[in-house]
Coordinates of C-alpha atoms in Angstrom, one line a residue:
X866 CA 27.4 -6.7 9.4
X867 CA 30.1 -7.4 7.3
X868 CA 30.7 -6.1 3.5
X869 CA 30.5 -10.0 2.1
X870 CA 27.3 -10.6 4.6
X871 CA 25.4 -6.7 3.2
X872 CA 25.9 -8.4 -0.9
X873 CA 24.3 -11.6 0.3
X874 CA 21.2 -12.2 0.5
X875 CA 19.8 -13.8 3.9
X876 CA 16.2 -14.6 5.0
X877 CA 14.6 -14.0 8.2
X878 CA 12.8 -16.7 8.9
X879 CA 9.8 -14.6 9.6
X880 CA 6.9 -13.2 8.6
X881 CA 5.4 -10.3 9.6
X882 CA 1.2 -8.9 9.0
X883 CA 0.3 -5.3 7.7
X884 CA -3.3 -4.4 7.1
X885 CA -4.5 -2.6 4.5
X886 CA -7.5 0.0 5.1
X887 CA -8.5 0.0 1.5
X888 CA -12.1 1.5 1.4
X889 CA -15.0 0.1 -1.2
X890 CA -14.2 -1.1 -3.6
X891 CA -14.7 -4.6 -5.2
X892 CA -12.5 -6.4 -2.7
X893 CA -14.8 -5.2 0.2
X894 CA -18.2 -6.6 1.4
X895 CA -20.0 -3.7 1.8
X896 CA -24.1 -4.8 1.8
X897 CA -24.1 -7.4 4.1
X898 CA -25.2 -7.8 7.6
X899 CA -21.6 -8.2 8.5
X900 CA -20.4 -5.4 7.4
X901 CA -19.6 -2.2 9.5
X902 CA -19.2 1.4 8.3
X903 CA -16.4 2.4 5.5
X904 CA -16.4 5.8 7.4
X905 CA -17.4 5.6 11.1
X906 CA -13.7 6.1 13.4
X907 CA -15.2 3.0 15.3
X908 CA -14.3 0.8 12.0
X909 CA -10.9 2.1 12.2
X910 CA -10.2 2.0 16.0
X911 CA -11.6 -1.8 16.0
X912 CA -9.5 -2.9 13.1
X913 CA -6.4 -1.0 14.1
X914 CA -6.9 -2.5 17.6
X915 CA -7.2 -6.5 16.1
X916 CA -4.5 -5.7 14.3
X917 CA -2.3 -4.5 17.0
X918 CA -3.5 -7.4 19.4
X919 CA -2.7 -9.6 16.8
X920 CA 1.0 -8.2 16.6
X921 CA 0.8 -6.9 13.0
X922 CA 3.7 -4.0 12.0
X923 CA 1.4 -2.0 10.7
X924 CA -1.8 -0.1 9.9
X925 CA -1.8 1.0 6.2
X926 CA -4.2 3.7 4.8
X927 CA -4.5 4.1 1.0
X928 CA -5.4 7.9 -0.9
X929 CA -8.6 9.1 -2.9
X930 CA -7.2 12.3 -4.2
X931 CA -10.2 12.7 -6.2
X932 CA -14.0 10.6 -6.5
X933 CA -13.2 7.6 -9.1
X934 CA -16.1 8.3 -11.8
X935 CA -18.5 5.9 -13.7
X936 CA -19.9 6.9 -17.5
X937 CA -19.4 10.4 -16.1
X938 CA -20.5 10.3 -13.3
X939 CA -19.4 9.3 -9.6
X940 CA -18.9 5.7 -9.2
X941 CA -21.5 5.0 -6.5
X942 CA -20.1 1.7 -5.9
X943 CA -16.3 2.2 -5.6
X944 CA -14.0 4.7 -3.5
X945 CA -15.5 5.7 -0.1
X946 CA -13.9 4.9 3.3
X947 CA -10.3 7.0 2.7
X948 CA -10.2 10.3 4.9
X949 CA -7.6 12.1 5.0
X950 CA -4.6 9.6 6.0
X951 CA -2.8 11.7 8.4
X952 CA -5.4 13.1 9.7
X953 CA -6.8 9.4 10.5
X954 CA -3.9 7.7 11.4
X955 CA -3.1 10.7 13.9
X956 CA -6.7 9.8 15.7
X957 CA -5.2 6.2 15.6
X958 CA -2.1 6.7 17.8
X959 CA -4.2 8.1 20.4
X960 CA -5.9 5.2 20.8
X961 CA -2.9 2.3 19.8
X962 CA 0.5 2.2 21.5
X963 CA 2.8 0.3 19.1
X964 CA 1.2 -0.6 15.7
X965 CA 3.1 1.0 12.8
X966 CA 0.6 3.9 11.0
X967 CA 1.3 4.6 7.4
X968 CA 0.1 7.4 4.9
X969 CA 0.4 7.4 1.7
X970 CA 0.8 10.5 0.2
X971 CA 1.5 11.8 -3.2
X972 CA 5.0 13.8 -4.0
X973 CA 3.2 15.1 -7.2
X974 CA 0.3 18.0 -5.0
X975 CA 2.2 18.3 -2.0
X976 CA 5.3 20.4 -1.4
X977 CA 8.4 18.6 0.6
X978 CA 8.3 20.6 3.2
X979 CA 5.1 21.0 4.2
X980 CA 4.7 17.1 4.2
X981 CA 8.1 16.4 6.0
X982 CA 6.9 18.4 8.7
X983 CA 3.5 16.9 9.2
X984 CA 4.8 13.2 8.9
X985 CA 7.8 14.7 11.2
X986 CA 4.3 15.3 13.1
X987 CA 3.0 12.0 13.6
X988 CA 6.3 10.7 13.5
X989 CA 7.2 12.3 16.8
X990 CA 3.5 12.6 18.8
X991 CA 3.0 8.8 18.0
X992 CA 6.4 7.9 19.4
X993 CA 8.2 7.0 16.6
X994 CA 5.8 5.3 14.5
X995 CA 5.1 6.8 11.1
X996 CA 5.6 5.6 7.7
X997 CA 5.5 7.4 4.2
X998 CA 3.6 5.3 1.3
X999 CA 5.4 7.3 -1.5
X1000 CA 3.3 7.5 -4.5
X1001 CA 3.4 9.5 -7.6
X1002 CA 0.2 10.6 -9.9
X1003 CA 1.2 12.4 -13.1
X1004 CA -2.7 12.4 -14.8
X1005 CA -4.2 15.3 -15.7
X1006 CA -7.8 14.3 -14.1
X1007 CA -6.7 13.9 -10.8
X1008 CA -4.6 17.0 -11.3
X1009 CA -7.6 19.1 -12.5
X1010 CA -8.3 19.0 -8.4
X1011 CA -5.1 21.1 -7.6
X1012 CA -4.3 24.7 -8.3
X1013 CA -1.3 23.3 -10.7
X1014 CA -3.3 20.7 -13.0
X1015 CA -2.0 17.7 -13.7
X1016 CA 2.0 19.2 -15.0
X1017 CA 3.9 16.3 -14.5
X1018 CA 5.2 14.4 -17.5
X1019 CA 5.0 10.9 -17.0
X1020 CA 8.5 10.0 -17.7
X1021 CA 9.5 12.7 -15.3
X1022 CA 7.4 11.2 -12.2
X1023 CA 9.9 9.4 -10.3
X1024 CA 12.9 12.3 -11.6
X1025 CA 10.5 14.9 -9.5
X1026 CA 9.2 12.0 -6.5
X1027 CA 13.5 11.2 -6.1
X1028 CA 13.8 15.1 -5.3
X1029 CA 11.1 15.2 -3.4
X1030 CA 11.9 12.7 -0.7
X1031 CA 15.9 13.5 -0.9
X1032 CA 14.7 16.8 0.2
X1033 CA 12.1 15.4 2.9
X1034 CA 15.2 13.4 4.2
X1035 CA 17.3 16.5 4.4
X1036 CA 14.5 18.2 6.8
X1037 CA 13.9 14.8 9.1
X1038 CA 17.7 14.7 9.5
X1039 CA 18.4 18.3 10.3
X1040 CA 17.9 18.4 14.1
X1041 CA 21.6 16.6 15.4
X1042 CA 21.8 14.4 18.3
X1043 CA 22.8 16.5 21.4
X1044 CA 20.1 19.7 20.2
X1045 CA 17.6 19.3 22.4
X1046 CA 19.0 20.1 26.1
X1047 CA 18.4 16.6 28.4
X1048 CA 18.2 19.1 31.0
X1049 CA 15.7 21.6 32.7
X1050 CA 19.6 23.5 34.0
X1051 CA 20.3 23.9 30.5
X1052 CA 20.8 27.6 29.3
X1053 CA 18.2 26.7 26.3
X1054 CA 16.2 24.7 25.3
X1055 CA 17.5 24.1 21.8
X1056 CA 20.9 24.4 20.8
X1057 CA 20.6 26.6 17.3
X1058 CA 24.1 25.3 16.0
X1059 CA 23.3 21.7 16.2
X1060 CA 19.9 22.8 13.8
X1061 CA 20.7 23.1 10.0
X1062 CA 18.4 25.1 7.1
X1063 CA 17.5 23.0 4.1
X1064 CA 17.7 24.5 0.8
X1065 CA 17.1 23.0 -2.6
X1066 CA 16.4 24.8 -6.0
X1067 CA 15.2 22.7 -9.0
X1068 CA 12.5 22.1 -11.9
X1069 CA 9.7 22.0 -10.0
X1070 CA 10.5 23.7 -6.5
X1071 CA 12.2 25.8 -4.4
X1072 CA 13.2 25.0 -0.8
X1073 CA 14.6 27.3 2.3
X1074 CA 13.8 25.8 5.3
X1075 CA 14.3 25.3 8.8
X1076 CA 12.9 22.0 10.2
X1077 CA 10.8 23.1 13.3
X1078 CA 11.6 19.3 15.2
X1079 CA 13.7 17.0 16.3
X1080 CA 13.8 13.9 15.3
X1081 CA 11.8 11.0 16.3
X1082 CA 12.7 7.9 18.4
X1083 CA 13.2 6.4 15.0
X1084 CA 15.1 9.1 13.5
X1085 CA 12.8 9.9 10.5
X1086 CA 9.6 8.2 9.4
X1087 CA 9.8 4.4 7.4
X1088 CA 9.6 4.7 3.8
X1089 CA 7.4 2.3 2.0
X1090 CA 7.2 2.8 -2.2
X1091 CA 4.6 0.8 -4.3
X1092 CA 6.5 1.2 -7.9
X1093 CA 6.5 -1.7 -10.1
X1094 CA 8.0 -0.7 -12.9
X1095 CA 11.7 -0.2 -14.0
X1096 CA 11.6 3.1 -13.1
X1097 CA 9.3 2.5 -9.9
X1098 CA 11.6 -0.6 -8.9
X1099 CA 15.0 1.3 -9.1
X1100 CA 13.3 4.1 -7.4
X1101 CA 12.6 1.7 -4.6
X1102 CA 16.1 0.2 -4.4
X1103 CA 17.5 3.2 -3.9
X1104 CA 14.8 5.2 -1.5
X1105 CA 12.2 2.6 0.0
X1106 CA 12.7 0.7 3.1
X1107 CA 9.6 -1.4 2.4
X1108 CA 8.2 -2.4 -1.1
X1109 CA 4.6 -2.7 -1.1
X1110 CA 4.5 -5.3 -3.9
X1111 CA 2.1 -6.9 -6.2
X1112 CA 3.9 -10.2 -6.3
X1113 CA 2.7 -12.5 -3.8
X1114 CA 2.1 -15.9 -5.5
X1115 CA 5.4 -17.9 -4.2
X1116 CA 7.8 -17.9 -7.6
X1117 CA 6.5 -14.4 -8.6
X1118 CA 7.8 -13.3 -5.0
X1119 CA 10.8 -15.3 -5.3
X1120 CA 11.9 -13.8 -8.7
X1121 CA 10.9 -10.5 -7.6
X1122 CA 13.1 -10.5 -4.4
X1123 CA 16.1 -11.5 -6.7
X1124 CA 15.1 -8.3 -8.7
X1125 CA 15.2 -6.0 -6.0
X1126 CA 18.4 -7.5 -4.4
X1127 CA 20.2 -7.0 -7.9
X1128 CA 19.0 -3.5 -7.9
X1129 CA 19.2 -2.7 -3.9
X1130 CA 22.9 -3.8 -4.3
X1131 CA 23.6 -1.4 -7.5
X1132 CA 22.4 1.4 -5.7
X1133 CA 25.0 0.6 -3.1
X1134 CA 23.1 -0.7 -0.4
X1135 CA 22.7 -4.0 1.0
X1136 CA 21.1 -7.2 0.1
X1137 CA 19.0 -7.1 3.0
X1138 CA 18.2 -3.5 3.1
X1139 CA 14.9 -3.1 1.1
X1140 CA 11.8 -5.2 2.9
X1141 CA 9.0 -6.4 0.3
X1142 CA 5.7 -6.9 1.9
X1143 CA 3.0 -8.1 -0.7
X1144 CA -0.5 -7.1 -1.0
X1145 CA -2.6 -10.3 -0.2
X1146 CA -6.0 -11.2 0.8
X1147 CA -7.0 -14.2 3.0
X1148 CA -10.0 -16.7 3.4
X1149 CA -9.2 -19.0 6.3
X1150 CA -11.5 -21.2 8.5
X1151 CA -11.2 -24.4 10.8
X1152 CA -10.7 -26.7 6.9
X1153 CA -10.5 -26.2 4.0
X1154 CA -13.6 -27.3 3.3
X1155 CA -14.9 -24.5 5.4
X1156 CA -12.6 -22.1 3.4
X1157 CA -13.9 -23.0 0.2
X1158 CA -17.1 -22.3 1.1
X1159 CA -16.2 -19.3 3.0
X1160 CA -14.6 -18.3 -0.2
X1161 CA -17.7 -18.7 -2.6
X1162 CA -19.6 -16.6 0.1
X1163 CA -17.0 -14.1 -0.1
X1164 CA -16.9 -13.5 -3.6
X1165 CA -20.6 -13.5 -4.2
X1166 CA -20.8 -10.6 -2.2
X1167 CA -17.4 -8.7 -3.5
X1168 CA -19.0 -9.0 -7.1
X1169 CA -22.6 -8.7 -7.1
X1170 CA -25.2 -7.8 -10.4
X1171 CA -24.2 -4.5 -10.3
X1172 CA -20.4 -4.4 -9.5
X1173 CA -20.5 -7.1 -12.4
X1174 CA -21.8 -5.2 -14.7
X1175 CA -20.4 -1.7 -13.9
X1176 CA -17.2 -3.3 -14.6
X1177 CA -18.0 -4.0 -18.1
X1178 CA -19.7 -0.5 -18.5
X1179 CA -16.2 1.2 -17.7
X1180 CA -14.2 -0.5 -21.0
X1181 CA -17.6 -0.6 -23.3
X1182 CA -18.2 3.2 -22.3
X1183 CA -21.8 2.6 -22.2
X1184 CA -24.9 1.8 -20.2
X1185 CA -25.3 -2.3 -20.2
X1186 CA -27.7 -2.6 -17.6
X1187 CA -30.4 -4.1 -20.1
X1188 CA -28.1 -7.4 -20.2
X1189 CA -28.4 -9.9 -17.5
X1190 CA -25.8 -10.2 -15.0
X1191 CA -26.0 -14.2 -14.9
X1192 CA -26.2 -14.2 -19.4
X1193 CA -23.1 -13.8 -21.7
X1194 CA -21.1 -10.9 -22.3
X1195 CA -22.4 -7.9 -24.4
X1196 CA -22.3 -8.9 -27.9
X1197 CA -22.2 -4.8 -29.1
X1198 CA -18.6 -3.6 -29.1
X1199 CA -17.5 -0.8 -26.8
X1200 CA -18.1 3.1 -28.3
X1201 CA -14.0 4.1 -26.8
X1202 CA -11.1 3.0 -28.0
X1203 CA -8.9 2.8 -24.8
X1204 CA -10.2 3.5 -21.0
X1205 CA -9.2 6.5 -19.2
X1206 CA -8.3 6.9 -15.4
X1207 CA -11.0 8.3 -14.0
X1208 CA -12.1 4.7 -13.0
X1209 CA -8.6 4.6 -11.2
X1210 CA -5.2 3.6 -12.5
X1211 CA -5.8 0.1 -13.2
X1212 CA -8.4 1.1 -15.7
X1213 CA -6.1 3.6 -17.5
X1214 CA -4.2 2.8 -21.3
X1215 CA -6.7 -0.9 -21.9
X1216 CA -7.7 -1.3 -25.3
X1217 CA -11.3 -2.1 -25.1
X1218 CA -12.6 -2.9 -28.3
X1219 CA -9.8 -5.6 -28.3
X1220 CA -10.4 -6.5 -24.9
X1221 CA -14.2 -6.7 -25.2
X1222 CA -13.4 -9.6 -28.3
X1223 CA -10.5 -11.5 -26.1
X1224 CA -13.3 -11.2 -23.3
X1225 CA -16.2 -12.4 -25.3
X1226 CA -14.4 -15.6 -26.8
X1227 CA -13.0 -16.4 -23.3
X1228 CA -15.7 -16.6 -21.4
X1229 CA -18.0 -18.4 -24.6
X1230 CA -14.8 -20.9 -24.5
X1231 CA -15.1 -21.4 -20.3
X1232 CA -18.9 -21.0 -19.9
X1233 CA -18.8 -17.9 -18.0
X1234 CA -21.8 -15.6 -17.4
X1235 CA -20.9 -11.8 -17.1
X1236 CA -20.8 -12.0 -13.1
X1237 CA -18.8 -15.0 -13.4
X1238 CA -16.4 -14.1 -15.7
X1239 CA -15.9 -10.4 -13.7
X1240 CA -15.5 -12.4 -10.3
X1241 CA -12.4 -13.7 -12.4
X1242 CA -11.2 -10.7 -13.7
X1243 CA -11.2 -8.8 -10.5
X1244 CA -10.7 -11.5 -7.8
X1245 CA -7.4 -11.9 -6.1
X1246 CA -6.4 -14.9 -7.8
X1247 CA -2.5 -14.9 -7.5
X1248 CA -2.8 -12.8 -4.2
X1249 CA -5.7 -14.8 -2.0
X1250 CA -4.8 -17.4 0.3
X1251 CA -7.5 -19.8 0.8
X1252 CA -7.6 -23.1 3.4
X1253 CA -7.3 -23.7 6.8
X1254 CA -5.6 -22.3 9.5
X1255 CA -3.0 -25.3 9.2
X1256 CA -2.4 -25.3 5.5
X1257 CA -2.0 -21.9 5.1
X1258 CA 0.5 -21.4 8.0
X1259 CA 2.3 -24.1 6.2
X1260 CA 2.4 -22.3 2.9
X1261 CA 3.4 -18.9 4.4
X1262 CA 5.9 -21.0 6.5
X1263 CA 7.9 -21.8 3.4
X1264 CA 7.8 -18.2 2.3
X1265 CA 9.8 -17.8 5.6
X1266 CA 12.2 -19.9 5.0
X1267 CA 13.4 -18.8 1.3
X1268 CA 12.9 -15.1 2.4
X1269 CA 10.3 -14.7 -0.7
X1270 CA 9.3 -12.2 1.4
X1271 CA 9.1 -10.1 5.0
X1272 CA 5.3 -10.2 5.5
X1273 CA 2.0 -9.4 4.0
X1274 CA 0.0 -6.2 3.9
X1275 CA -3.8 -8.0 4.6
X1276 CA -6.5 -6.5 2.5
X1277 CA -9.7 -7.6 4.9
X1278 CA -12.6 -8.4 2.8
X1279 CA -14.7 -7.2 5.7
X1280 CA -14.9 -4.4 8.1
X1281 CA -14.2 -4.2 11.0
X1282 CA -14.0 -7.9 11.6
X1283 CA -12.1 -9.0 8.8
X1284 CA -9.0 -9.7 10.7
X1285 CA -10.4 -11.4 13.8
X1286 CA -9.6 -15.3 12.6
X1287 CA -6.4 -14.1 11.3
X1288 CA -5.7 -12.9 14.6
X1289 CA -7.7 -15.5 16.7
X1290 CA -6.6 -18.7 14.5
X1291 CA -3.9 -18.2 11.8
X1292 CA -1.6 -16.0 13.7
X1293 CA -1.2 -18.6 16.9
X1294 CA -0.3 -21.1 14.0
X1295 CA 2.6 -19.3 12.8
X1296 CA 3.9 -18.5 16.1
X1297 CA 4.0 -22.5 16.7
X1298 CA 5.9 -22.8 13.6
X1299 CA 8.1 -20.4 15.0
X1300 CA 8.1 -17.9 11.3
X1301 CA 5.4 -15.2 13.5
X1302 CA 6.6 -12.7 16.3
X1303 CA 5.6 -13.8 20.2
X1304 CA 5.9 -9.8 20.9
X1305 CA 6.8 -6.7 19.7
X1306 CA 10.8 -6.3 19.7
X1307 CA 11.1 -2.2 20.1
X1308 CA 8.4 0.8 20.2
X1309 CA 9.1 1.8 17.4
X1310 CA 8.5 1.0 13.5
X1311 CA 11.4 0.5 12.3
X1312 CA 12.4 -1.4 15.7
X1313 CA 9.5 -3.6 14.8
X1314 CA 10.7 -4.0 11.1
X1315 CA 14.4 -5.0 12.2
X1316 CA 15.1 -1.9 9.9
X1317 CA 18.5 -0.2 10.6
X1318 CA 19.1 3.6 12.0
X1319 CA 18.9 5.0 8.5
X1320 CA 22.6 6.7 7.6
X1321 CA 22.5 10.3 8.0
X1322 CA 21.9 12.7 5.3
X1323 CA 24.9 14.5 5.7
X1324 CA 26.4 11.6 3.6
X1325 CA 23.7 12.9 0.9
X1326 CA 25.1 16.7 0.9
X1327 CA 27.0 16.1 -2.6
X1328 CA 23.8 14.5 -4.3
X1329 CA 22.5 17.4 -7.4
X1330 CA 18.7 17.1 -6.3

């Protein structure tokens, strides 16, 4: 590729699937007679295996460092269904031959060595299909679970997370082609001079290390990075090879692949070089009539009495369980001033007292009961796709064409069956409009991405980690 053809932008044409393992929470069905287990390896193996049939890029499993809590206690009706990724997604490969498997782990309570290796791990048993979700947690709460507490300062989250993956790179990239001997007439097996040490002193860590394995058929596990602010963005630009976004509704995508162009090309790579795949759930069925009511099913079950009214429980701080799920919203103010994390990170930094008055005088003005006017709050409104197999390969054809983005990462709203008409249905529809794969192009991840061979680190030796 030329210099003129890396600073311009150029669109695929495709689109590629993901699915995203995300455990309960209030985008699952959980209680009803659909639904499988959240735990049970048979949920993962059957999804993993649709998904796969289906010719998705990847299998994506999210992280619980610690049990999201509710007035105190643990949330019984949020955050089950996420063992250990690695652990998991190693299971997975034994039973998949080509799907992508992705962990996300956290830079903040692991150490870069230990985690290079064991991604080098799965990396190299699964035959070259591993990805990194990198994710940083600077909160003292979820810190309080790890012999360091939560130390980070939160300006200094992506400083620490750039050092931390600069150095994982260093260790994936220190085994040379030509180390291992092709040949059982070799003298050894391992050529030591064609194996370098990693070192690396800063803030937070020291590192002396020798890698203990070569590298993979794709080199060095696929990066993906979730980071949407400035910081998180650039961070991206310059480490990521995918962006898990949260800007899938069409002009949101379209301004936020400019965005990452701008700031792929600063960091001196190329237009093309960073993939964005959106988070995204989707309700399809034979019309859209079906859909729709498919839809009103669906939600009725994601946001129930009690998921309805937990939510307001988290940002009034209190027990509301004497108010009717179907009547108005609380008309007491909440007894905290701002919600903390331990609800997750989406709850973290609200102003509730003046959210609980925006909320009340919304939902008076619209009509909304409380589960009505939750089912707003927490349903995917800019990131569902609702209609039929037809209309939405349509939509997601267009996305194609303007490169808004590479794919979608597919929440299921049910387990394990959640992808079988996107599989069965939707997925033939793209491949007629000619924006879907027909098969896998390589073995490997980043094959299957149309990722390049990432550039060596030796190029890196100058960077002051």
């Amino acid at each position: 590729m030329t210099l003129h053809n890396r600073a311009k932008f150029q669109p695929s044409g495709k689109i590629q699937f993901g699915i995203f393992f995300q455990g309960v929470n209030s985008g699952t069905i959980w209680k009803a007679p659909e639904s499988g287990s959240q735990t049970d390896f048979e949920s993962f193996r059957r999804i993993a295996q649709t998904a796969e049939r289906g010719l998705f890029a990847a299998f994506f499993l999210g992280e619980g460092l610690r049990l999201r809590e509710h007035l105190g206690r643990p949330h019984a009706l949020d955050v089950a269904g996420r063992p250990d990724a690695q652990t998991m997604l190693a299971a997975l490969a034994s039973v998949t031959s080509i799907i992508g498997l992705v962990a996300t782990q956290n830079t903040t309570y692991n150490d870069p060595a230990d985690l290079a290796h064991r991604l080098a791990s799965l990396d190299l048993l699964s035959g070259g299909r591993a990805a990194w979700n990198v994710v940083t947690t600077d909160n003292a709460w979820t810190g309080a679970n790890f012999r360091r507490g939560g130390y980070l300062d939160h300006a200094d989250r992506y400083v620490h997370a750039e050092a931390f993956v600069e150095t994982a790179k260093r260790i994936w990239d220190s085994w040379e082609d030509g180390a291992v001997s092709s040949s059982v007439s070799a003298d050894s097996w391992a050529v030591p001079s064609h194996v370098r040490s990693v070192h690396h002193s800063g803030q937070h860590y020291s590192v002396d290390f020798t890698p203990r394995l070569p590298r993979s058929a794709q080199y060095r596990p696929v990066l993906f990075q979730a980071g949407d602010s400035p910081a998180g963005r650039d961070f991206a630009a310059r480490q990521a090879d995918v962006i898990f976004s949260a800007h899938p509704k069409f002009d949101d995508a379209v301004e936020f692949r400019a965005d990452i162009v701008a700031r792929s090309l600063a960091a001196g790579r190329g237009a093309n070089d960073v993939q964005i795949m959106p988070a995204s759930e989707f309700i399809v069925a034979a019309t859209d009539e079906e859909a729709r009511e498919k839809k009103e099913w669906v939600r009725s079950l994601q946001i129930g009495p009690q998921q309805a009214v937990a939510y307001l429980e988290q940002f009034w701080g209190r027990e509301l369980s004497a108010y009717d799920p179907d009547g108005p919203l609380p008309e007491i103010d909440p007894v905290v001033e701002e919600t903390s994390e331990t609800r997750g990170s989406g709850f973290h930094g609200a102003k509730a007292r003046q959210l609980a008055e925006q909320w009340r005088a919304e939902s008076k003005e619209k009509g909304l009961s409380i589960r009505q006017f939750v089912s707003s709050r927490t349903s995917r409104v800019d990131a569902t796709f609702t209609g039929s197999y037809t209309a939405v390969a349509d939509t997601l054809a267009e996305y194609a064409r303007v490169g808004a983005v590479d794919g979608f990462n597919i929440s299921p709203w049910l387990i394990p069956t959640g992808l079988d008409d996107i599989v069965n249905h939707l997925v033939p529809e793209l491949q007629e409009r000619g924006v879907y794969p027909t098969e896998y192009p390589g073995s490997t991840l980043r094959e299957n991405l149309g990722l390049a061979t990432p550039v060596r680190s030796e190029a890196l030796e100058s960077v002051q980690l």
